[in-house]
CSV table of C-alpha atoms in Angstrom, one decimal:
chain,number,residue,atom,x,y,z
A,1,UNK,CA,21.7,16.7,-7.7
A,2,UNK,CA,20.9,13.3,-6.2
A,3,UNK,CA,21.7,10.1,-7.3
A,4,UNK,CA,20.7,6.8,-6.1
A,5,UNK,CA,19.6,6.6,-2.5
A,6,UNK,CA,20.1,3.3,-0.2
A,7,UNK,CA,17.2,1.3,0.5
A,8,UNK,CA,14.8,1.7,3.5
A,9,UNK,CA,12.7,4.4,5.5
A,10,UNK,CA,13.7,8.0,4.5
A,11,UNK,CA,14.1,10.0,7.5
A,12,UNK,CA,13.0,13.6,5.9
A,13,UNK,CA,13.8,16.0,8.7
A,14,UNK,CA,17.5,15.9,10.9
A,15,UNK,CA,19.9,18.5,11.4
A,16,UNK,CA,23.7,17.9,11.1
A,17,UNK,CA,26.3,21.5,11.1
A,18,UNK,CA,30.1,21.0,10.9
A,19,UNK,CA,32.3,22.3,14.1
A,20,UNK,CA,34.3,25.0,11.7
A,21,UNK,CA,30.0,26.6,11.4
A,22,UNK,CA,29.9,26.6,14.9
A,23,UNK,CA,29.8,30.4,14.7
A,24,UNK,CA,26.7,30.5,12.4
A,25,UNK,CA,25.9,33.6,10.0
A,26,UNK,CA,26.4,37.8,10.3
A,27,UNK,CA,22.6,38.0,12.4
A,28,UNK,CA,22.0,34.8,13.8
A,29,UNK,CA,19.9,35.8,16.8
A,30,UNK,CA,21.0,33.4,19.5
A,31,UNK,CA,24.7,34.0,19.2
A,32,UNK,CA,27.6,31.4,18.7
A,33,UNK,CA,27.0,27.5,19.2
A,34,UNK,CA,29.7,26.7,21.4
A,35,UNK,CA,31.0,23.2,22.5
A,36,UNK,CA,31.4,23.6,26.7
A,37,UNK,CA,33.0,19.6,27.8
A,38,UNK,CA,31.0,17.9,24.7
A,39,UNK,CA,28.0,19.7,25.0
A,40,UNK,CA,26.2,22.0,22.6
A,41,UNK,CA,25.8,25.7,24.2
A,42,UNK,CA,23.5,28.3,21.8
A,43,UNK,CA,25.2,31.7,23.1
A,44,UNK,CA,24.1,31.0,27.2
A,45,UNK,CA,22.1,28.2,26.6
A,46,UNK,CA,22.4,24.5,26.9
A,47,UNK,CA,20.9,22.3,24.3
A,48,UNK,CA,21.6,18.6,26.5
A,49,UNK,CA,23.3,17.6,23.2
A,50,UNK,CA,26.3,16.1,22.5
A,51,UNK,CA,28.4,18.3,20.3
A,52,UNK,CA,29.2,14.9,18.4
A,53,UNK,CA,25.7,14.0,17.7
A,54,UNK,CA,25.3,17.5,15.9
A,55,UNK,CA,28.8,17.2,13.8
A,56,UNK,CA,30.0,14.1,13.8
A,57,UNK,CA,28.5,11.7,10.6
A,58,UNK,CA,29.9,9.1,12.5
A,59,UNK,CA,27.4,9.6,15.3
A,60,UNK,CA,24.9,10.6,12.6
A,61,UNK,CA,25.0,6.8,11.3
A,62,UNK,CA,25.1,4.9,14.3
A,63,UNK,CA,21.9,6.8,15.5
A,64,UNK,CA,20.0,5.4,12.1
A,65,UNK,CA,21.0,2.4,12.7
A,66,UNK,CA,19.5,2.3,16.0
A,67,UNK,CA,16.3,3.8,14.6
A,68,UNK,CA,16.1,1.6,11.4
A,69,UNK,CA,16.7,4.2,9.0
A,70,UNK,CA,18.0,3.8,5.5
A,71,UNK,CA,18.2,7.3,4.3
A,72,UNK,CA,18.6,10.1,6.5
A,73,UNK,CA,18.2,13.9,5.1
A,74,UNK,CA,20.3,16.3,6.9
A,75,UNK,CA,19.5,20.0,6.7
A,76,UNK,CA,20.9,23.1,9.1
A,77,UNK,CA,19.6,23.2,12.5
A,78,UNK,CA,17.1,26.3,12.2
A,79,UNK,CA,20.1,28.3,13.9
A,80,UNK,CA,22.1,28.5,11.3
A,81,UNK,CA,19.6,29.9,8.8
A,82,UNK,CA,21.0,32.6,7.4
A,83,UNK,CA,18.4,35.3,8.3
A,84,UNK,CA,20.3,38.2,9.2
A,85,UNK,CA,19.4,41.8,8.3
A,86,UNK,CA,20.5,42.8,5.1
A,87,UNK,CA,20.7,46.5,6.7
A,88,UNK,CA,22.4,46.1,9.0
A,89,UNK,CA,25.2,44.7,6.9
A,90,UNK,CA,24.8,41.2,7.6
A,91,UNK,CA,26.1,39.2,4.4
A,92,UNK,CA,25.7,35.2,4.5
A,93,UNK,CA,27.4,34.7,1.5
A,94,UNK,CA,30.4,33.0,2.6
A,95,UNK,CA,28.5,30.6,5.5
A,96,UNK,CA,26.4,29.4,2.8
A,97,UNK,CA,28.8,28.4,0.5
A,98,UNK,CA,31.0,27.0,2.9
A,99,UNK,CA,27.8,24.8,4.6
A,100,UNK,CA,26.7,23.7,1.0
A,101,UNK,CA,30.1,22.3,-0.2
A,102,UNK,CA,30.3,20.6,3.2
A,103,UNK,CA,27.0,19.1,3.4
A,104,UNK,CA,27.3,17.9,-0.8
A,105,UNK,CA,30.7,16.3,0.3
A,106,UNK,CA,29.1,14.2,3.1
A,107,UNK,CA,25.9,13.2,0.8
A,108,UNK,CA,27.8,12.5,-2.0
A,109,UNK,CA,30.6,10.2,0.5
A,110,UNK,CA,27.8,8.4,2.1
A,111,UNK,CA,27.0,5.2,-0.7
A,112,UNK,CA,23.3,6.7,-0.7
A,113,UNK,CA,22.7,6.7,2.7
A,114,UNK,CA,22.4,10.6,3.5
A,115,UNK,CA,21.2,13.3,1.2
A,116,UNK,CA,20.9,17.3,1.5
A,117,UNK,CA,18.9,20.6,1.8
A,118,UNK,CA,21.4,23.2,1.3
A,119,UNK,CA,21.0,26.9,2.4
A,120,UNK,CA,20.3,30.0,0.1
A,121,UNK,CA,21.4,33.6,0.8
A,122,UNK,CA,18.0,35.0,2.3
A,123,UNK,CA,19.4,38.1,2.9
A,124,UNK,CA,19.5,38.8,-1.0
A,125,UNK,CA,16.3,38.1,-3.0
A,126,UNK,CA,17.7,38.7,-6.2
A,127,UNK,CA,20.6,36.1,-5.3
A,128,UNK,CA,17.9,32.8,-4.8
A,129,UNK,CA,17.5,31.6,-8.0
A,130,UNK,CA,21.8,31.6,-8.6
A,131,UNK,CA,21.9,30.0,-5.4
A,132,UNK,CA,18.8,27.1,-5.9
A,133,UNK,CA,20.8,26.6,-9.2
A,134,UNK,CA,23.9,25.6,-7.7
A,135,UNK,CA,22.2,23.5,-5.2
A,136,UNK,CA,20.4,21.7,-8.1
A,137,UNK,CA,24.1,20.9,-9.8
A,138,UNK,CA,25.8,19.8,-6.7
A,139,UNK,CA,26.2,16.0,-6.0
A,140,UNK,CA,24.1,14.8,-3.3
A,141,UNK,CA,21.7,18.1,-2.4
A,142,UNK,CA,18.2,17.1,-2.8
A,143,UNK,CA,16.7,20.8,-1.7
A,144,UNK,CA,17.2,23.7,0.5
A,145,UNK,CA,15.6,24.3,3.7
A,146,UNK,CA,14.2,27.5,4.9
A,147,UNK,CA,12.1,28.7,7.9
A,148,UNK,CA,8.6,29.6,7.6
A,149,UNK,CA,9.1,33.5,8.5
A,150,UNK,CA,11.3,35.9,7.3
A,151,UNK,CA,11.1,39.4,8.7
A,152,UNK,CA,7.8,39.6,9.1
A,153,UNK,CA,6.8,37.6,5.8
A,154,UNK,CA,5.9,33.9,4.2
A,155,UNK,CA,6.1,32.2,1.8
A,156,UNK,CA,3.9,34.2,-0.2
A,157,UNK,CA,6.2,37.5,-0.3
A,158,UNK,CA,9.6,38.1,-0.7
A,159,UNK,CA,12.8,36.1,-0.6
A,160,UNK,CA,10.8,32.8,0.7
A,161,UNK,CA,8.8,32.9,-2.1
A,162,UNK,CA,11.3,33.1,-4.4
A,163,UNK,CA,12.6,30.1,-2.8
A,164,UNK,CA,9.7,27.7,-3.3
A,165,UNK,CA,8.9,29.2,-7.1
A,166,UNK,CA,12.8,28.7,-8.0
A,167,UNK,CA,12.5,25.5,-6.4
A,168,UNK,CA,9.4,24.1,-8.2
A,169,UNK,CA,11.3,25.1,-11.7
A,170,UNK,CA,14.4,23.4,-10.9
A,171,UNK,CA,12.5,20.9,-9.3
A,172,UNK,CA,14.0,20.9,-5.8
A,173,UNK,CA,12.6,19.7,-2.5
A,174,UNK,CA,11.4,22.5,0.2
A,175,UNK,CA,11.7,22.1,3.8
A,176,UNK,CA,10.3,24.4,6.3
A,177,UNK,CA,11.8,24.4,10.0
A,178,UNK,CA,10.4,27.0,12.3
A,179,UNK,CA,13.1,29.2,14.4
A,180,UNK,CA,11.5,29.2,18.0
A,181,UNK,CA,11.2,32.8,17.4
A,182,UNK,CA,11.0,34.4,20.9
A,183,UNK,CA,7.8,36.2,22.4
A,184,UNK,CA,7.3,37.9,25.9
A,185,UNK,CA,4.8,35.9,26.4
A,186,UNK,CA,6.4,32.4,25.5
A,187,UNK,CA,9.6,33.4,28.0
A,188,UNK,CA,8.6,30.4,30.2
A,189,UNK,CA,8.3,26.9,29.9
A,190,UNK,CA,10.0,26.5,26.6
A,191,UNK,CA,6.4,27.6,24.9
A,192,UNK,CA,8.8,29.3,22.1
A,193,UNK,CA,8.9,26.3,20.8
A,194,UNK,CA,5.9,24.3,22.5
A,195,UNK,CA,3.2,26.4,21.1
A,196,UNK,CA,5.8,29.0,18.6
A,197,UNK,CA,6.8,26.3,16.5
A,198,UNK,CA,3.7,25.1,16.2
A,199,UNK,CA,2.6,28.1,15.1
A,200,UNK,CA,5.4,29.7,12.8
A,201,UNK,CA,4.8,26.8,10.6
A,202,UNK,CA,0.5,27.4,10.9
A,203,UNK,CA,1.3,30.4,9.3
A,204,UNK,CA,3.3,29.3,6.2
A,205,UNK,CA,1.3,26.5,5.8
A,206,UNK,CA,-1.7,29.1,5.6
A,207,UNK,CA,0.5,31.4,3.0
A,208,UNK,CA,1.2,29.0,0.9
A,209,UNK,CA,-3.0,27.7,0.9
A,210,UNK,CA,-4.7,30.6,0.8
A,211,UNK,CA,-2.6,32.9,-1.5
A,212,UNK,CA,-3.0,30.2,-4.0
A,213,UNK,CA,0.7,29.9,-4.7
A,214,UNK,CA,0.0,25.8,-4.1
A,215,UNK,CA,-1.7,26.0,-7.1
A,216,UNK,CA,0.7,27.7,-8.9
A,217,UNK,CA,3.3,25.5,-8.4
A,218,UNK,CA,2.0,22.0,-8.9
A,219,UNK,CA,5.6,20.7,-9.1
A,220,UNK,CA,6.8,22.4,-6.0
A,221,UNK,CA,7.3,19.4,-3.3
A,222,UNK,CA,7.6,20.9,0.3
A,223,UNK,CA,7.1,19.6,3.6
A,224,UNK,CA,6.8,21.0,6.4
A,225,UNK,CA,7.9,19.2,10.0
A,226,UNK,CA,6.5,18.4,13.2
A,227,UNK,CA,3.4,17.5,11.4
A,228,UNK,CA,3.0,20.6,10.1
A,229,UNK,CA,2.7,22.4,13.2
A,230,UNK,CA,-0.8,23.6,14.4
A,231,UNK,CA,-2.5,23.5,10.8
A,232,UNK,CA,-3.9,19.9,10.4
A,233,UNK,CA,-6.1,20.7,13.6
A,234,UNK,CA,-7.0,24.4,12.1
A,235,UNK,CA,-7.9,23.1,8.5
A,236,UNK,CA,-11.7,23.0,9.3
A,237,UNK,CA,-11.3,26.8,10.7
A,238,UNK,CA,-9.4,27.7,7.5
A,239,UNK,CA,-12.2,26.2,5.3
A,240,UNK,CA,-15.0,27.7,7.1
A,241,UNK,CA,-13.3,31.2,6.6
A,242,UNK,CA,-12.6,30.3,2.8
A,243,UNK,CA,-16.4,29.8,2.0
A,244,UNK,CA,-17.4,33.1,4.4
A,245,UNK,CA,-14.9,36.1,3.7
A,246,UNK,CA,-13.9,37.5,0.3
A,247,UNK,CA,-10.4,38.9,2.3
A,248,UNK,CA,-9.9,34.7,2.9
A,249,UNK,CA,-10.5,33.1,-0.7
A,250,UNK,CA,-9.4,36.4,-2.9
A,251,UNK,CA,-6.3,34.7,-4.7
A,252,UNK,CA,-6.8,30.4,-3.9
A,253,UNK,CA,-9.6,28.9,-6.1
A,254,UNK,CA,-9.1,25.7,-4.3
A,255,UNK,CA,-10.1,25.6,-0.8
A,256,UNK,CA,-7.1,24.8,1.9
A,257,UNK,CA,-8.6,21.4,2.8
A,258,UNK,CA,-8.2,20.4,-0.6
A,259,UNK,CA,-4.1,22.1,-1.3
A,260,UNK,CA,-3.5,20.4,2.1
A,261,UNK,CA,-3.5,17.2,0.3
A,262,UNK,CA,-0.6,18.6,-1.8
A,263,UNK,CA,2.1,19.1,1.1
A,264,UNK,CA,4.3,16.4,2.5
A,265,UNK,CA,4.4,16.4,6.8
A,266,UNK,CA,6.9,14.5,8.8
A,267,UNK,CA,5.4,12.1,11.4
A,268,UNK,CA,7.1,14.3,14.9
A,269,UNK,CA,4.0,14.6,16.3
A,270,UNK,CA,4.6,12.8,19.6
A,271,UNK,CA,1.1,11.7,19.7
A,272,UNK,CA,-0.7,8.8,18.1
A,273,UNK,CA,-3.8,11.0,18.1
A,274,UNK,CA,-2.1,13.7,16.3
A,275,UNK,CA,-0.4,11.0,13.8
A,276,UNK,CA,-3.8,9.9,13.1
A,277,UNK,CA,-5.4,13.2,12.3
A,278,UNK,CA,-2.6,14.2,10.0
A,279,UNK,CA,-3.0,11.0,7.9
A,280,UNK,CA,-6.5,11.9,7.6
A,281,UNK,CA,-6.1,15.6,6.5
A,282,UNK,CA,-3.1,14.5,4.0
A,283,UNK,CA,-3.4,11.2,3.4
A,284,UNK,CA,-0.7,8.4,3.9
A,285,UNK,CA,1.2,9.0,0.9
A,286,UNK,CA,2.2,12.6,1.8
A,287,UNK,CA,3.5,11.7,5.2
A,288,UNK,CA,7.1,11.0,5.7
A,289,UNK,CA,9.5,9.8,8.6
A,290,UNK,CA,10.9,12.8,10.7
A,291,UNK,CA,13.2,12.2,13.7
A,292,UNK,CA,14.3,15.8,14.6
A,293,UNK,CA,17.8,14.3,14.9
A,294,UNK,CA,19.4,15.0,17.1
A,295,UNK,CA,17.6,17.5,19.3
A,296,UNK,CA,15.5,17.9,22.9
A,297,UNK,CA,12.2,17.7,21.1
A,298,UNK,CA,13.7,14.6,18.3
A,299,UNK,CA,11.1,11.4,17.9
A,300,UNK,CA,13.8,9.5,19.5
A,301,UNK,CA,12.1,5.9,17.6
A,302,UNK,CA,10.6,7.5,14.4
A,303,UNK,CA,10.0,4.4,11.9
A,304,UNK,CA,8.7,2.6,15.4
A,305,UNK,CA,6.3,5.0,16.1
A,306,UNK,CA,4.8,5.7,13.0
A,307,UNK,CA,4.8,1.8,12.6
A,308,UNK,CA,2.6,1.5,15.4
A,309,UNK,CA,0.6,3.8,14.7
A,310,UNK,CA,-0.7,2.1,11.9
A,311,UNK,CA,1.9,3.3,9.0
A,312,UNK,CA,3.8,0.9,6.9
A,313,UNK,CA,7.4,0.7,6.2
A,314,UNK,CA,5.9,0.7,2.4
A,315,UNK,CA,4.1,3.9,2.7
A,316,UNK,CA,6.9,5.6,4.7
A,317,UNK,CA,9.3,4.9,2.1
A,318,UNK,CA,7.5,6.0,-0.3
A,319,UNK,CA,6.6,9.0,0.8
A,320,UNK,CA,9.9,10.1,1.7
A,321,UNK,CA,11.4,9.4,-2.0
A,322,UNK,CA,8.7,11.2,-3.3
A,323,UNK,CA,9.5,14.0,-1.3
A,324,UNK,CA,12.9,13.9,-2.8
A,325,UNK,CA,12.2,13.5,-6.2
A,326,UNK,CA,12.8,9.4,-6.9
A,327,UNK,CA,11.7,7.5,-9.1
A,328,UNK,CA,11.0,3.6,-8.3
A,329,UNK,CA,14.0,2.8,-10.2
A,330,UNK,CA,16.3,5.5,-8.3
């Protein structure tokens, strides 16, 4: 449930996870985040952040000041998603609760200048909807975030689509964070997230096209980050298939070109080039202000750089409150 927001460029896409979550859910694959002399470990791994920047909303607000943010929408790092196996016993219940009434206290304590996506118990399909409904009643939760795969499905199957049809009803916002789900072949050079990310989201952007669930939910507002991965630049690959092969355009009657224009993207491209093609495939209005706050792979000047590359603070702003759900008034 949120209220009134503060005036200003709505940053759609950072991360924020108090110290007591550290340990994340039963089944999160990387192991514990750990704070080692102030910075952030994931199980063995250094993430060169500050453990402040990810816990502290102290640090959270100073850094939009910096970047000239008025709203800032603070979901789970992808991490902490709760997508343990269900058999192998691995019950979320209790993380998610506890990271929801966190993150609502925060929002709801920050005059308007942070809002929410809480969590939902992907381990239990049949729990969603009780758990989209107490997101939609709590003060300052705008949505839920989820990743893009969920044991080997989309968001046309299963619990993640259960997610963005509860969420069109109740009419909640959708995020979609990839996970940096490891590959043998992406073991080097950080391409788990360089070209995995990427490509994780690809894939539920394709889902949610070409099984024609877009169309079925014309009140469902998602966005997906980092530009929406690989997909703006596979669009013309996805549309050539559409009008070739039955298997492609059996459920959609609109081709992905055109449900494209539906989604909302966040502007971490790190490339004007890339910026530019986005706005092109979705059109300025569906394009929001994402800072990846606080991580390695963060827009470290968001509203700058999608400034000058030929956005205005007008259409940024607007985008990101229709993302959320605002009227003009709110």
């Amino acid at each position: 449930m949120i209220g009134p927001v503060a005036d200003g460029v709505v940053d759609v896409h950072a991360h924020w996870l108090p110290r007591e979550l550290f340990h994340l859910p039963p089944g999160a694959p990387y192991g514990a985040l750990t704070d080692l002399d102030g910075e952030l470990h994931l199980g063995e791994v250094p993430l060169s952040i500050a453990a402040t920047a990810m816990s502290d909303v102290a640090a959270v607000r100073a850094d939009m000041d910096t970047a000239r943010i008025g709203v800032r929408v603070l979901s789970a790092p992808p991490f902490a998603f709760p997508v343990g196996d269900p058999a192998a016993g691995h019950d979320a219940t209790d993380y998610v609760a506890s990271f929801n009434d966190a993150l609502s206290r925060v929002a709801a304590d920050s005059d308007g200048a942070l809002a929410g996506l809480g969590l939902v118990r992907l381990h239990d399909e049949s729990a969603v909807r009780d758990d989209l409904a107490d997101l939609a009643r709590m003060p300052g939760i705008a949505g839920v975030a989820i990743p893009p795969l969920l044991r080997g499905e989309s968001l046309d199957r299963g619990a993640l689509r259960a997610v963005v049809t509860g969420a069109a009803e109740l009419d909640l916002a959708v995020l979609v964070h990839p996970m940096q789900l490891p590959r043998p072949e992406w073991s080097s050079y950080y391409l788990a997230n360089l070209i995995g990310n990427p490509t994780e989201t690809a894939t539920a952007v394709a889902s949610l096209l070409l099984s024609g669930l877009a169309e079925e939910l014309p009140l469902l507002r998602i966005c997906f980050v980092h530009g929406g991965g690989s997909a703006p630049g596979l669009l013309g690959r996805w549309e050539h298939a559409f009008g070739r092969r039955a298997d492609v355009a059996r459920s959609a009657k609109r081709g992905p070109r055109e449900s494209f224009r539906d989604l909302f993207l966040d502007t971490v491209t790190h490339d004007a080039d890339e910026l530019d093609l986005l706005v092109a495939r979705a059109g300025s209005d569906r394009v929001a202000v994402g800072s990846d706050y606080p991580f390695d792979m963060a827009q470290p000047h968001p509203v700058a750089f999608a400034v000058d590359n030929g956005l205005s603070p007008t259409s940024l702003t607007t985008a990101g409150r229709s993302f959320l759900g605002l009227t003009p008034e709110r």
